[in-house]
CSV table of C-alpha atoms in Angstrom, one decimal:
chain,number,residue,atom,x,y,z
A,16,UNK,CA,100.0,19.9,-14.3
A,17,UNK,CA,96.7,21.5,-13.6
A,18,UNK,CA,93.4,19.6,-13.2
A,19,UNK,CA,92.1,20.7,-16.6
A,20,UNK,CA,95.3,19.5,-18.3
A,21,UNK,CA,95.0,16.1,-16.6
A,22,UNK,CA,91.3,15.8,-17.7
A,23,UNK,CA,92.4,16.4,-21.3
A,24,UNK,CA,95.6,14.2,-21.3
A,25,UNK,CA,94.4,11.2,-19.3
A,26,UNK,CA,91.8,9.9,-21.8
A,27,UNK,CA,94.4,9.9,-24.5
A,28,UNK,CA,96.9,8.0,-22.3
A,29,UNK,CA,94.2,5.5,-21.4
A,30,UNK,CA,93.4,4.9,-25.1
A,31,UNK,CA,97.1,4.4,-26.0
A,32,UNK,CA,97.6,1.9,-23.1
A,33,UNK,CA,94.5,0.0,-24.2
A,34,UNK,CA,95.8,-0.2,-27.8
A,35,UNK,CA,99.1,-1.5,-26.6
A,36,UNK,CA,97.4,-4.1,-24.4
A,37,UNK,CA,95.3,-5.3,-27.3
A,38,UNK,CA,98.4,-5.5,-29.6
A,39,UNK,CA,100.4,-7.4,-27.0
A,40,UNK,CA,97.6,-9.9,-26.5
A,41,UNK,CA,97.3,-10.4,-30.2
A,42,UNK,CA,101.0,-10.9,-30.6
A,43,UNK,CA,101.1,-13.3,-27.7
A,44,UNK,CA,98.2,-15.3,-29.1
A,45,UNK,CA,99.9,-15.7,-32.5
A,46,UNK,CA,103.2,-16.7,-30.9
A,47,UNK,CA,101.7,-19.4,-28.6
A,48,UNK,CA,99.5,-20.9,-31.3
A,49,UNK,CA,102.4,-22.4,-33.3
A,50,UNK,CA,104.4,-23.7,-30.2
A,51,UNK,CA,104.0,-27.3,-28.8
A,52,UNK,CA,102.0,-27.8,-25.7
A,53,UNK,CA,105.1,-27.9,-23.4
A,54,UNK,CA,106.4,-24.8,-24.9
A,55,UNK,CA,103.0,-23.2,-24.5
A,56,UNK,CA,102.9,-24.3,-20.9
A,57,UNK,CA,106.3,-22.9,-20.3
A,58,UNK,CA,105.4,-19.7,-22.0
A,59,UNK,CA,102.2,-19.4,-20.0
A,60,UNK,CA,104.2,-20.0,-16.8
A,61,UNK,CA,106.7,-17.5,-17.8
A,62,UNK,CA,104.0,-15.0,-18.7
A,63,UNK,CA,102.3,-15.7,-15.3
A,64,UNK,CA,105.6,-15.1,-13.6
A,65,UNK,CA,106.1,-11.9,-15.5
A,66,UNK,CA,102.6,-10.9,-14.6
A,67,UNK,CA,103.2,-11.5,-11.0
A,68,UNK,CA,106.5,-9.7,-11.2
A,69,UNK,CA,104.7,-6.8,-12.9
A,70,UNK,CA,102.0,-6.8,-10.2
A,71,UNK,CA,104.7,-6.7,-7.5
A,72,UNK,CA,106.6,-4.0,-9.4
A,73,UNK,CA,104.1,-2.0,-11.5
A,74,UNK,CA,105.5,-0.1,-14.4
A,75,UNK,CA,104.8,3.6,-15.2
A,76,UNK,CA,102.2,2.5,-17.9
A,77,UNK,CA,100.2,0.5,-15.4
A,78,UNK,CA,100.3,3.4,-13.0
A,79,UNK,CA,99.0,5.8,-15.7
A,80,UNK,CA,96.3,3.2,-16.5
A,81,UNK,CA,95.1,3.0,-12.9
A,82,UNK,CA,95.3,6.8,-12.5
A,83,UNK,CA,93.3,7.3,-15.7
A,84,UNK,CA,90.6,4.8,-14.5
A,85,UNK,CA,90.4,6.6,-11.2
A,86,UNK,CA,90.1,10.0,-12.8
A,87,UNK,CA,87.4,8.8,-15.3
A,88,UNK,CA,85.4,7.3,-12.5
A,89,UNK,CA,85.8,10.4,-10.3
A,90,UNK,CA,84.7,12.8,-13.1
A,91,UNK,CA,82.0,10.6,-14.5
A,92,UNK,CA,80.4,10.1,-11.1
A,93,UNK,CA,79.5,13.8,-10.3
A,94,UNK,CA,78.3,14.3,-13.9
A,95,UNK,CA,76.1,11.2,-13.6
A,96,UNK,CA,74.8,12.2,-10.1
A,97,UNK,CA,74.1,15.8,-11.3
A,98,UNK,CA,72.3,14.4,-14.3
A,99,UNK,CA,70.2,12.2,-12.1
A,100,UNK,CA,69.5,15.1,-9.8
A,101,UNK,CA,68.3,17.2,-12.7
A,102,UNK,CA,66.2,14.4,-14.1
A,103,UNK,CA,64.7,13.7,-10.7
A,104,UNK,CA,63.7,17.2,-10.2
A,105,UNK,CA,60.3,17.6,-11.7
A,106,UNK,CA,59.1,20.9,-13.0
A,107,UNK,CA,56.3,22.1,-10.6
A,108,UNK,CA,53.0,22.2,-12.3
A,109,UNK,CA,51.8,25.7,-12.6
A,110,UNK,CA,48.2,25.9,-11.3
A,111,UNK,CA,45.9,28.2,-13.2
A,112,UNK,CA,45.5,31.5,-11.5
A,113,UNK,CA,42.5,31.8,-9.4
A,114,UNK,CA,39.7,33.8,-10.9
A,115,UNK,CA,39.9,37.4,-9.7
A,116,UNK,CA,36.4,38.7,-8.6
A,117,UNK,CA,35.3,41.3,-11.1
A,118,UNK,CA,33.7,44.3,-9.6
A,119,UNK,CA,30.8,45.3,-11.8
A,120,UNK,CA,30.5,48.8,-10.3
A,121,UNK,CA,32.1,51.0,-7.8
A,122,UNK,CA,30.3,52.7,-4.9
A,123,UNK,CA,31.2,56.1,-3.6
A,124,UNK,CA,30.2,57.9,-0.5
A,125,UNK,CA,28.1,61.0,-1.3
A,126,UNK,CA,27.2,62.2,2.1
A,127,UNK,CA,26.9,61.3,5.8
A,128,UNK,CA,24.0,61.9,8.1
A,129,UNK,CA,24.8,62.3,11.8
A,130,UNK,CA,22.7,63.2,14.8
A,131,UNK,CA,23.6,65.6,17.6
A,132,UNK,CA,22.7,64.0,20.9
A,133,UNK,CA,22.7,67.4,22.5
A,134,UNK,CA,19.7,68.8,20.7
A,135,UNK,CA,18.6,65.9,18.4
A,136,UNK,CA,19.3,67.8,15.2
A,137,UNK,CA,20.6,66.2,12.0
A,138,UNK,CA,24.0,67.0,10.7
A,139,UNK,CA,25.0,66.4,7.1
A,140,UNK,CA,28.6,65.8,6.3
A,141,UNK,CA,29.8,66.3,2.6
A,142,UNK,CA,33.4,65.9,1.6
A,143,UNK,CA,34.5,66.2,5.3
A,144,UNK,CA,32.6,69.4,6.0
A,145,UNK,CA,29.5,69.4,8.3
A,146,UNK,CA,26.4,71.4,7.7
A,147,UNK,CA,23.6,72.1,10.2
A,148,UNK,CA,21.2,73.9,7.9
A,149,UNK,CA,20.6,73.9,4.2
A,150,UNK,CA,21.5,77.6,3.9
A,151,UNK,CA,25.0,76.9,5.1
A,152,UNK,CA,25.8,75.1,1.8
A,153,UNK,CA,27.2,78.0,-0.1
A,154,UNK,CA,28.7,76.1,-3.0
A,155,UNK,CA,25.9,75.8,-5.7
A,156,UNK,CA,27.4,72.6,-7.1
A,157,UNK,CA,27.5,71.0,-3.6
A,158,UNK,CA,24.0,72.3,-2.9
A,159,UNK,CA,22.6,70.9,-6.2
A,160,UNK,CA,24.3,67.5,-5.6
A,161,UNK,CA,22.9,67.4,-2.0
A,162,UNK,CA,19.4,68.1,-3.2
A,163,UNK,CA,19.6,65.5,-5.9
A,164,UNK,CA,20.8,62.9,-3.4
A,165,UNK,CA,18.1,63.7,-0.9
A,166,UNK,CA,15.5,63.3,-3.7
A,167,UNK,CA,16.9,60.0,-4.6
A,168,UNK,CA,16.8,59.0,-1.0
A,169,UNK,CA,13.2,60.0,-0.7
A,170,UNK,CA,12.4,57.8,-3.8
A,171,UNK,CA,14.3,55.0,-2.2
A,172,UNK,CA,12.2,55.4,1.0
A,173,UNK,CA,9.0,55.2,-1.0
A,174,UNK,CA,10.1,52.2,-3.0
A,175,UNK,CA,8.9,49.8,-0.4
A,176,UNK,CA,5.4,51.2,-0.4
A,177,UNK,CA,5.3,51.2,-4.2
A,178,UNK,CA,6.4,47.5,-4.4
A,179,UNK,CA,3.6,46.3,-2.1
A,180,UNK,CA,0.7,44.8,-4.1
A,181,UNK,CA,-2.5,46.8,-3.8
A,182,UNK,CA,-5.1,45.2,-1.5
A,183,UNK,CA,-8.0,43.7,-3.2
A,184,UNK,CA,-11.0,46.0,-3.0
A,185,UNK,CA,-14.1,44.3,-1.7
A,186,UNK,CA,-17.3,45.8,-3.0
A,187,UNK,CA,-19.4,47.1,-0.1
A,188,UNK,CA,-22.5,45.0,0.7
A,189,UNK,CA,-25.6,47.2,0.5
A,190,UNK,CA,-27.5,47.4,3.8
A,191,UNK,CA,-31.1,46.1,3.7
A,192,UNK,CA,-33.7,48.9,3.5
A,193,UNK,CA,-35.2,49.9,6.8
A,194,UNK,CA,-38.8,50.9,6.9
A,195,UNK,CA,-39.4,54.2,8.6
A,196,UNK,CA,-42.8,54.6,10.3
A,197,UNK,CA,-44.7,57.8,9.3
A,198,UNK,CA,-44.4,60.6,11.8
A,199,UNK,CA,-47.5,62.6,12.5
A,200,UNK,CA,-45.8,65.6,14.0
A,201,UNK,CA,-42.5,67.2,13.0
A,202,UNK,CA,-39.7,66.2,15.4
A,203,UNK,CA,-36.5,68.0,16.0
A,204,UNK,CA,-33.5,66.0,14.8
A,205,UNK,CA,-29.9,66.4,15.9
A,206,UNK,CA,-27.5,67.9,13.3
A,207,UNK,CA,-25.4,65.4,11.5
A,208,UNK,CA,-21.8,65.2,12.5
A,209,UNK,CA,-19.4,67.0,10.3
A,210,UNK,CA,-17.4,64.5,8.2
A,211,UNK,CA,-14.4,66.7,7.3
A,212,UNK,CA,-13.3,66.7,10.9
A,213,UNK,CA,-12.9,62.9,10.8
A,214,UNK,CA,-11.1,63.2,7.5
A,215,UNK,CA,-8.7,65.6,9.1
A,216,UNK,CA,-8.0,63.2,11.9
A,217,UNK,CA,-7.4,60.4,9.5
A,218,UNK,CA,-5.1,62.6,7.5
A,219,UNK,CA,-3.2,63.5,10.6
A,220,UNK,CA,-2.9,59.9,11.6
A,221,UNK,CA,-1.6,59.0,8.1
A,222,UNK,CA,1.3,61.5,8.4
A,223,UNK,CA,4.6,59.9,9.3
A,224,UNK,CA,5.9,60.5,12.8
A,225,UNK,CA,8.9,62.6,13.1
A,226,UNK,CA,11.9,61.9,15.3
A,227,UNK,CA,10.9,64.7,17.6
A,228,UNK,CA,7.5,62.9,18.0
A,229,UNK,CA,9.1,59.7,18.9
A,230,UNK,CA,11.4,61.4,21.5
A,231,UNK,CA,8.4,63.3,22.9
A,232,UNK,CA,6.6,60.0,23.4
A,233,UNK,CA,9.5,58.4,25.2
A,234,UNK,CA,10.0,61.6,27.2
A,235,UNK,CA,6.5,61.5,28.5
A,236,UNK,CA,6.8,57.9,29.5
A,237,UNK,CA,10.0,58.5,31.4
A,238,UNK,CA,8.4,61.6,33.1
A,239,UNK,CA,5.5,59.5,34.3
A,240,UNK,CA,7.9,56.9,35.7
A,241,UNK,CA,10.1,59.5,37.5
A,242,UNK,CA,8.3,60.9,40.6
A,243,UNK,CA,10.5,64.0,41.0
A,244,UNK,CA,10.0,65.0,37.4
A,245,UNK,CA,6.3,64.0,37.0
A,246,UNK,CA,5.0,67.5,37.8
A,247,UNK,CA,7.3,69.3,35.3
A,248,UNK,CA,6.0,70.3,31.9
A,249,UNK,CA,8.7,69.2,29.5
A,250,UNK,CA,8.1,68.7,25.8
A,251,UNK,CA,10.2,68.2,22.6
A,252,UNK,CA,8.7,69.8,19.5
A,253,UNK,CA,9.8,69.7,15.9
A,254,UNK,CA,10.5,72.8,13.9
A,255,UNK,CA,9.9,73.4,10.1
A,256,UNK,CA,13.6,73.3,9.4
A,257,UNK,CA,14.0,69.8,10.8
A,258,UNK,CA,15.3,70.8,14.2
A,259,UNK,CA,13.7,70.6,17.6
A,260,UNK,CA,12.4,73.1,20.2
A,261,UNK,CA,12.4,72.3,23.9
A,262,UNK,CA,9.6,73.5,26.2
A,263,UNK,CA,10.4,73.5,29.9
A,264,UNK,CA,7.6,74.8,32.2
A,265,UNK,CA,6.4,77.3,29.5
A,266,UNK,CA,9.9,78.5,28.5
A,267,UNK,CA,11.2,77.6,25.1
A,268,UNK,CA,14.8,76.8,24.1
A,269,UNK,CA,16.2,76.2,20.6
A,270,UNK,CA,18.1,73.1,21.6
A,271,UNK,CA,18.8,70.8,24.5
A,272,UNK,CA,22.1,72.4,25.2
A,273,UNK,CA,20.4,75.7,25.7
A,274,UNK,CA,18.2,74.5,28.6
A,275,UNK,CA,19.3,76.4,31.7
A,276,UNK,CA,18.0,73.8,34.2
A,277,UNK,CA,20.9,71.3,34.4
A,278,UNK,CA,18.6,68.5,35.8
A,279,UNK,CA,16.1,68.9,33.0
A,280,UNK,CA,18.9,69.1,30.4
A,281,UNK,CA,20.5,65.9,31.6
A,282,UNK,CA,17.1,64.2,31.7
A,283,UNK,CA,16.3,65.1,28.1
A,284,UNK,CA,19.8,64.0,27.0
A,285,UNK,CA,19.4,60.6,28.7
A,286,UNK,CA,16.0,60.3,26.9
A,287,UNK,CA,17.6,60.9,23.5
A,288,UNK,CA,20.4,58.4,24.3
A,289,UNK,CA,17.7,55.8,25.2
A,290,UNK,CA,15.9,56.5,22.0
A,291,UNK,CA,19.1,56.1,20.0
A,292,UNK,CA,19.7,52.7,21.7
A,293,UNK,CA,16.3,51.5,20.6
A,294,UNK,CA,16.9,52.2,17.0
């Protein structure tokens, strides 16, 4: 017999044996109730002897009963343990998902601005391509986009000045009148200084310094501190197109890399690197 057949048959056998046991007990109880005490004692003794005999020599029914009890306990145990295991396992509480940061807007790179340490010129990189001059941008769409971005960058640079509150204007205090003594004879007076010259100087001072001017200032400081280069005439000038022009002892070069004197070229390149490190 297979295990599944035993599982089905054994409960029925156990039920039949239990019914027979109950019927036997009921029959025995009715039989002993009408006997005298001695007969009852004898019958009990005989029953005990029979029971001991049965225990010494168990019948097939008792064997089936024991087997059914063993199978029931064996099969009910794993089911109960598995049920307890299932009951003991608690469903993990699902924590609410963390809030995902919402990006309000996306930023894109429109251009890159680089500086050539060889000659100090600016290099504009758009979509992986580098341009050294505006006329090199042949694509009209790229050129229009570049000009729009530079205009926006110029407005961004002027934003700080526009946000500053205007300084409170203090009305000038009138000077007290000075009495001039009368002059008997005409005296020659010096011509008054021309005011527009001062205005031009102030306008020149108000103009922002270019990168070439800053490098020129640092270059002159380094020349003064270097005895072997102090007698050389070396200057860095800016050009209208945003580049630089190098002057070495009266000779002009379009860039640092074009300077023929190796010592002077390395000196200017070291000055540019020092200027970059200070930024």
